[in-house]
Backbone as a ProteinNet text record, in pm:
[ID]
protein_1_A
[PRIMARY]
MYISLYTARQLRRIKDRLLWLGLFMASGGAAALLYNLILRQEARWLWGMAAFVIVLVGLYLLALGTGKISLKNTFVAISPDRISYRLNFYGKEYTLDWSSIAAVHFSDHCVLFDLRGDRQKSLLLSGIESHNTASQVALGLQVAALERNVTVNGVRFNVAGPAKGF
[TERTIARY]
11083.9	10963.5	11010.7	10890.8	10918.3	10810.2	10871	10779.9	10789.4	10685.9	10676.4	10653	10721.4	10684.6	10604.8	10548.1	10433.3	10308	10187	10098.5	10095.1	10023.2	9999.7	9928.7	9828.7	9732	9844.6	9915.3	9993.7	10081.2	10145.3	10228.7	10160.8	10036.5	9960.6	9939.8	9924.1	9898.4	10021.7	10131.7	10250.5	10268.1	10251.3	10273.9	10176.9	10057.9	9979.4	9990	10076.1	10120.2	10248	10330	10456.3	10405.1	10287.8	10216.7	10192.5	10112.7	10047	10157.6	10251.2	10363.4	10440.1	10483.7	10558.3	10482.1	10365.6	10276.3	10271.8	10272.4	10266.6	10411	10530.9	10640.9	10672.6	10636.4	10676.2	10598.6	10481.1	10394.5	10430	10460.6	10502	10630.5	10736.6	10848.2	10841.1	10765.9	10770.9	10700.9	10599.6	10550.8	10677.1	10731.3	10872.1	10963.3	10997	11105.6	11056.5	10937.8	10867.3	10877.5	10814	10815.3	10955.8	11051	11193.9	11253.8	11268.1	11343.7	11264.7	11156.3	11082.6	10987.6	10899.9	10811.9	10865.3	10951.8	11012.2	11129.6	11090.9	11184.3	11344.1	11382.9	11513.7	11519.2	11592.9	11601.6	11653	11609.2	11667.7	11745.7	11846.4	11902.4	11928.5	11968.6	11977.1	11827.5	11727.7	11602.4	11552.7	11590.3	11554.3	11628.2	11753.7	11812.7	11739.8	11709.8	11671.2	11500.6	11449.5	11332.3	11318.9	11436.3	11475.4	11502.6	11572.3	11587.2	11455.2	11368.3	11229.2	11149.2	11184.8	11102.4	11171.6	11281.4	11343.7	11318.1	11318.3	11278.3	11142.7	11042.8	10892	10889.5	10962.5	10966.1	10993	11108.5	11135.9	11040.8	10984.7	10869.3	10751.3	10723.1	10618	10650.7	10775.6	10835.5	10813.9	10846.2	10837.9	10662.8	10586.8	10445.3	10390.1	10430.6	10352.6	10443.3	10514.9	10590.7	10715.4	10747.6	10853.3	10981.2	10988.3	11115.3	11075.5	11102.8	11054.3	11104.9	11026.7	11077.6	11133.4	11216.8	11286.3	11196.9	11197.6	11105.2	11160.2	11085.8	11132.3	11064.3	11164.6	11115.5	11216	11167.7	11272.3	11238.8	11347.6	11333.8	11451.4	11355.9	11438	11434.2	11567.6	11568.4	11651.6	11639.3	11730.8	11878.1	11915.8	12083.7	12119.4	12003.9	12042.2	11930.4	11960.8	11843.8	11896.2	11787.2	11817.1	11698.2	11747.5	11649.4	11680.2	11594	11607.2	11479.5	11504.1	11397.9	11344.2	11418.8	11360.9	11395	11301.7	11310.3	11437.9	11524.5	11640.5	11788.9	11758.3	11861.5	11907.2	12003.2	12095.4	12031.6	12046.6	12003	12115	12075	12166.2	12144	12226.9	12235	12319.1	12277.3	12353.7	12337.8	12433.4	12445.1	12402.5	12330.7	12326.8	12468.4	12534.8	12670.9	12756.6	12730.3	12807	12762.5	12633.1	12555.1	12607.6	12664.4	12697.8	12593.9	12515.5	12405.5	12318.8	12202.1	12090.5	12041.7	12012.6	11972.1	11826.1	11740.9	11617.2	11564.3	11528.7	11449.9	11350.8	11247.9	11115.8	11172.5	11280.1	11321.2	11413.3	11489.4	11604.1	11625.3	11678.2	11755.1	11879.4	11982.4	12133.8	12192.2	12264.7	12309	12474.4	12506.7	12644.6	12699.8	12789.9	12849.9	12988.1	13023.3	13153.9	13270.3	13354.7	13475.5	13436.2	13371.5	13349.9	13288.7	13219.3	13124.4	12988.2	12929.7	12760.5	12705.3	12574.2	12473.2	12329.1	12254	12161.5	12050.8	11916.6	11796.6	11697.3	11686.4	11597.8	11449.5	11398	11248.2	11185.7	11232.3	11160.1	11149.3	11233.4	11223.6	11092.3	11044.1	10928.2	10803.7	10726.7	10600.8	10506.9	10475.6	10371.2	10411.9	10355.9	10392.4	10361.9	10279.5	10212.3	10334.3	10361.1	10478.3	10605.3	10645.3	10780.2	10759.5	10648.3	10634.6	10622.3	10576.1	10585.9	10745.7	10805.9	10958.3	11044.4	10999.3	11087.1	11056.8	10931.5	10896.7	10945.5	10939.6	11022.5	11163.5	11237.3	11374.2	11400.6	11311.1	11325.3	11320.1	11211.6	11192.4	11301.8	11332.6	11459.1	11569.7	11606	11713.1	11721.8	11617.8	11561.4	11599.5	11540	11566	11708.3	11787.3	11922.5	11999.8	11957.7	12065.4	12132.7	12096.3	12174.8	12145.5	12223.7	12197.5	12107.3	11991.1	11882.5	11889.8	11943.7	11916	12014.6	12125.3	12211.4	12193.4	12092.7	12039.8	12056.4	12110.9	12141.4	12033.7	11963.7	11867.1	11906.6	11899.3	11913.4	11775.9	11723.4	11585.7	11653.6	11565.9	11584.2	11509.5	11572.9	11518.7	11393.7	11316.5	11202.6	11235.3	11133.2	11166.8	11155	11224.7	11237.9	11201.3	11163.1	11123.7	10995.9	10898.6	10764.6	10722.2
10490.3	10528.8	10481.3	10388.1	10335.5	10375.9	10459.8	10506.2	10438	10363.6	10294.8	10398.5	10425.2	10508.8	10499.2	10360.6	10330	10223.3	10261.4	10196.6	10062	9973	9847	9856.9	9961.4	9952.1	9995.9	10107.3	10146.2	10055.6	9977.8	9861.2	9771	9744	9652.4	9712.9	9836.1	9903.1	9921.8	9919.9	9921.1	9792	9661.4	9535.9	9535.2	9549.2	9538.6	9588.1	9739	9783.2	9733.5	9690.5	9601.2	9473.8	9400.2	9285.5	9317.3	9408.3	9430.7	9478.6	9569.3	9598.1	9481.6	9400.5	9284.3	9183.9	9154.5	9107.1	9156.8	9280.6	9359.4	9335.8	9374.5	9352.3	9197.2	9106.3	8964.6	8935.1	8938.3	8907.5	8981.4	9124.1	9179	9143.2	9129.2	9075	8942.7	8843.2	8725.2	8726.3	8818.9	8824.3	8872.7	8980.4	9025.3	8922.3	8845.8	8747.5	8647.5	8600.1	8482.9	8556.9	8681.8	8747	8734.7	8815.3	8821.6	8703.3	8593.9	8480.2	8364.7	8375.2	8239.4	8274	8384.3	8403	8486.2	8559.5	8616.1	8525.9	8540.9	8475.8	8454.4	8594.2	8619.7	8637.7	8574.8	8605.2	8743.9	8825	8964.1	8923.5	8897.8	8832.6	8942.2	9087.7	9191.5	9217.4	9236.5	9261.2	9144.6	9023	8909.8	8888.4	8958.4	8985.9	9122.8	9195.1	9309.3	9271.9	9185.8	9131	9036.7	8979.2	8866.4	8961.5	9065.2	9145.3	9203.3	9241.2	9284.1	9178.8	9051	8952.5	8916.1	8924.5	8906	9030.5	9143.9	9255.4	9237.3	9180.3	9160.9	9036.7	8962.3	8828.3	8876.2	8958.3	9019.1	9095.6	9185.5	9253.1	9183.9	9067.7	8943.9	8911.2	8870.4	8822.4	8915.4	9042.6	9118.9	9147.9	9169.7	9186.9	9056.1	8936.9	8831.2	8807.3	8889.8	8849.9	8742	8686.8	8587.5	8638.7	8757.2	8869.3	8975.3	8964.3	9074.3	9207.4	9315.6	9446.4	9469.3	9532.4	9585.6	9685.4	9682.6	9776.6	9927.6	10016	10166.7	10232.7	10286.1	10308.5	10434.5	10488.9	10568.7	10518.7	10461.2	10429.7	10517.9	10557.5	10636	10564.5	10519.4	10463.4	10538.6	10503.9	10602.6	10569.9	10470.2	10457.7	10514.1	10522.1	10531.2	10586.8	10636.7	10640.5	10553.1	10482.4	10406.8	10441.8	10434.3	10462.8	10414.3	10400.5	10351.1	10410	10486.4	10575.6	10534.2	10424.1	10358.4	10191.5	10129	9987.4	9919.1	9991.4	9913.6	10018.8	10106.4	10178.5	10109.5	10188.3	10124.4	10174.6	10104.2	10131.1	10171	10338.6	10415	10387.3	10380.3	10400.1	10518.1	10582.5	10685.8	10671.2	10664.1	10683.6	10813.5	10822	10969.5	11015.6	10923	10965.4	11017.2	11000.9	11037.4	11204.6	11230.4	11358.9	11452.9	11568.1	11684.3	11797.5	11791	11887.3	11861.4	11893.3	11876.4	11995	12001.7	12108.7	12061.5	12140.4	12083.8	12204.5	12149.7	12240	12190.5	12239.4	12188.2	12060.8	12019.5	11905.3	11839.1	11868.7	11798.1	11782.3	11698.7	11707.1	11647.9	11755.4	11752.3	11721.3	11590.4	11562.4	11580.8	11669.4	11715.4	11598	11508.5	11401.7	11479.2	11411.5	11436.8	11390	11467	11418.6	11502.3	11632.8	11723	11608.8	11535	11471.8	11518.2	11490.7	11524.2	11424.4	11385.5	11281.1	11364.4	11342.6	11391.9	11286	11309.1	11254	11335.5	11280	11399.1	11372.4	11458.6	11432.8	11450.5	11521.9	11516.1	11401.2	11290.2	11160.5	11058	11125.4	11057.7	11095.6	11004.1	11034.3	11107.8	11074	11146.8	11272.2	11361.1	11514.4	11480.9	11441.3	11410.1	11340.2	11187.9	11120.7	11193.4	11271.2	11351.3	11423.4	11508.9	11599.2	11516.8	11407.5	11333.3	11272.8	11246.9	11190.4	11336.2	11442.3	11566.3	11590.2	11580.8	11625.8	11507	11376.7	11256.4	11280.6	11346.9	11355.2	11481.9	11604.1	11724	11679.8	11610.8	11542	11493	11394.1	11308.5	11386.5	11470.7	11576.9	11631.6	11727.6	11793.9	11695.3	11561.2	11483.6	11448.7	11467.8	11407.3	11537.4	11650.7	11784.7	11811.7	11765.4	11797.7	11921.1	11997.4	12123.1	12123.3	12198.6	12199.9	12317.5	12312.7	12437	12551	12521	12600.2	12655.5	12604.2	12654.1	12521.6	12527.8	12413.1	12430.1	12338.5	12334.1	12260.6	12269.7	12190	12146.7	12039.5	11989.8	11889.8	11936.4	11853.3	11710.4	11597.1	11471	11490.5	11358	11352.5	11391.7	11440.7	11472	11340	11328	11235.4	11242	11171.1	11199.1	11230.9	11229.9	11245.1	11124.9
11448.5	11371.4	11209.2	11184.5	11045.8	10951.7	10856.9	10751.2	10613.7	10563.8	10436.2	10335.4	10231.9	10121	10017.5	10034.7	9938.7	10037.1	9981.2	10085	10014.2	10058.6	9995.3	9866.5	9855.6	9742.8	9628.4	9658.6	9567	9528.1	9597.6	9573.3	9466	9507.5	9394.2	9277.9	9260.4	9144.3	9029.9	9120.4	9062.1	8985.5	9086.4	9046.3	8938.1	8924	8827.9	8704	8686.8	8569.6	8519.5	8601.5	8549.7	8508.9	8554.1	8482.6	8350.6	8332.1	8204.1	8087.1	8138.7	8061.2	8015.8	8095.4	8099.4	7981.2	7985.5	7908.8	7766.3	7752.4	7635.3	7562.2	7637.9	7571.2	7551.8	7626.3	7596.3	7476.7	7456.5	7355.3	7213.5	7218.5	7102.8	7066.8	7162.9	7136	7067.6	7121.4	7083.5	6926.8	6888.5	6758.9	6650	6715	6633.2	6602.3	6715.1	6710.7	6599.4	6594.9	6513.9	6383.1	6359.5	6219.9	6175.6	6229.6	6174.2	6152.4	6236.7	6218.7	6144.1	6135.9	6069.3	5945.9	5965.3	5866.9	5730.9	5767.2	5669.3	5582.2	5443.2	5362.7	5395.4	5433.8	5471.6	5582.3	5683.2	5820.4	5853.8	5933.4	5996.9	6115.9	6127.4	6260.8	6357.5	6331.4	6413.3	6465.3	6377.8	6448.6	6514.8	6487.7	6572.7	6719.5	6731.6	6857.6	6924.2	6867.6	6938.9	7004.4	6902.1	6956	7081.5	7070	7180.1	7321	7299.7	7445.3	7474	7392.5	7439.7	7512.7	7448.2	7512.9	7664.2	7662.1	7780.3	7907.9	7850.8	7929.1	7976.3	7887.7	7901	8010.9	8007.5	8101.7	8246	8244.7	8371.5	8442.1	8360.8	8383.1	8453.4	8382.6	8423.8	8561.5	8580.5	8713.7	8821	8780.1	8899.8	8918.3	8825.6	8842.8	8918.4	8901.1	8965.6	9105.7	9134.3	9253.1	9266.6	9145.6	9126.7	9165.1	9140.8	9170.8	9268.7	9371.6	9462.9	9451.6	9451.9	9471.4	9617.2	9638.1	9768.8	9823.8	9965.7	10041.2	10027.4	10006	10028.6	10138.1	10227.7	10370.1	10408.7	10503.8	10615.3	10726	10816	10946.1	11050.8	11155.8	11254.7	11372.3	11440.4	11559.6	11640.5	11773	11866.6	11820.7	11750.6	11718.8	11594.1	11475.2	11338.1	11268.4	11145.9	11043.7	10921.1	10859.4	10768.2	10665.5	10531.7	10457.2	10289.5	10215	10090.6	10004.3	9917.3	9843.1	9694.1	9645.8	9539.1	9535.7	9455.3	9465.2	9466.7	9357.5	9337.4	9393.4	9458.3	9512.8	9642.7	9668.9	9797.8	9925.4	10019.3	10130	10232.3	10257.3	10331.3	10500.4	10583.4	10716.6	10785.5	10855	10926.8	11085.6	11138.3	11301.7	11333.2	11444.6	11513.9	11555.9	11606.8	11660.6	11561.5	11428.9	11329.6	11274.3	11300.5	11253.7	11326.7	11276.7	11359.6	11334.8	11203.3	11182.5	11086.5	11070.1	10971.2	10926.4	10804.2	10720.6	10641.8	10673	10601.4	10519.1	10380.6	10278.1	10249.7	10139.2	10085.6	9995	9952.5	9871	9900.6	10016	10062.4	10229.4	10263.5	10428.5	10371	10427.5	10417.5	10544.8	10567.2	10674.3	10666.6	10760.9	10788.6	10887.6	10829.3	10903	10961.7	11076.2	11127.8	11033.4	11023.6	10896	10792.1	10779.4	10670	10550.5	10588.1	10488.4	10482.8	10377.2	10365.9	10314.9	10350.8	10289.2	10270.8	10188.3	10137.9	10116.3	10166.7	10152.9	10059.7	9943.2	9862.3	9877.7	9942.1	9965.5	9849.6	9728.7	9625.7	9515.5	9584	9529	9596.9	9685.6	9743.9	9691.5	9624.4	9547	9622.2	9717	9796.5	9899.7	9865.6	9938.1	10080.6	10123.6	10275.9	10324.5	10248.4	10308.5	10327.4	10213	10256.4	10350.9	10391.4	10496	10624.3	10641.4	10739.5	10767.5	10679.3	10662.8	10731.8	10680.5	10735.2	10878.2	10902.3	11054.3	11153.1	11108.2	11190.1	11226.3	11104.4	11148.3	11212	11194.3	11278.2	11427.5	11464.5	11597.8	11636.9	11574.8	11627.9	11637.9	11556.3	11544.6	11690.4	11725.2	11836.3	11970.4	11961.7	12076.6	12104.4	11988.4	12016.6	11999.2	12047.3	12056.2	11931.6	11804.5	11686.3	11618.3	11599.6	11527.8	11399.4	11406.5	11291.6	11227.6	11095.3	11019.2	11083.7	11135	11194.2	11318	11412.4	11535.1	11607.3	11721.6	11826.6	11924.4	11974.1	12071.4	12178	12314.8	12406.7	12477.6	12415.8	12467.2	12564.2	12694.4	12828.8	12787	12875.4	12879	12954.9	12966.5	13044.5	13193.2	13254.3	13421.6	13485.2	13574.2	13666	13811.1	13875.1	14041.3	14066.2	13959.6	14014.1	14031.8
[MASK]
++++++++++++++++++++++++++++++++++++++++++++++++++++++++++++++++++++++++++++++++++++++++++++++++++++++++++++++++++++++++++++++++++++++++++++++++++++++++++++++++++++++

């Protein structure tokens, strides 16, 4: 099961906002750079360097908005072998093998994985913008954990596999 955390419409809106913010910052920074280094009688170099940084940030946001620099995909992927997820555009992608998961604890805002070797890993549901998508992720993880006979919230279920021989 693959769950994208943003719809295509939401991604388009984010890129549009980045584009407009980049245009605003690049043009404002360029105007401040021009004013502080050329139009004033005495150049203000520190103000000029700050304006140059604003221009660079604006150009970076423009590149993100136009797609020249791509945003990483945000997702939760649940497969028979592993769970993979990235909750924000520049975050690290985490991968957990089902064989390394001893137990899973669910709350309204977090999914906590107890890993073998006394380690823990968390997936913050509060980091997902849409409440419906966060609920879908939690439900998908619960079902997958039950199918693999992993302890859920301190209770171990023994789910039988599909019936054979019919």
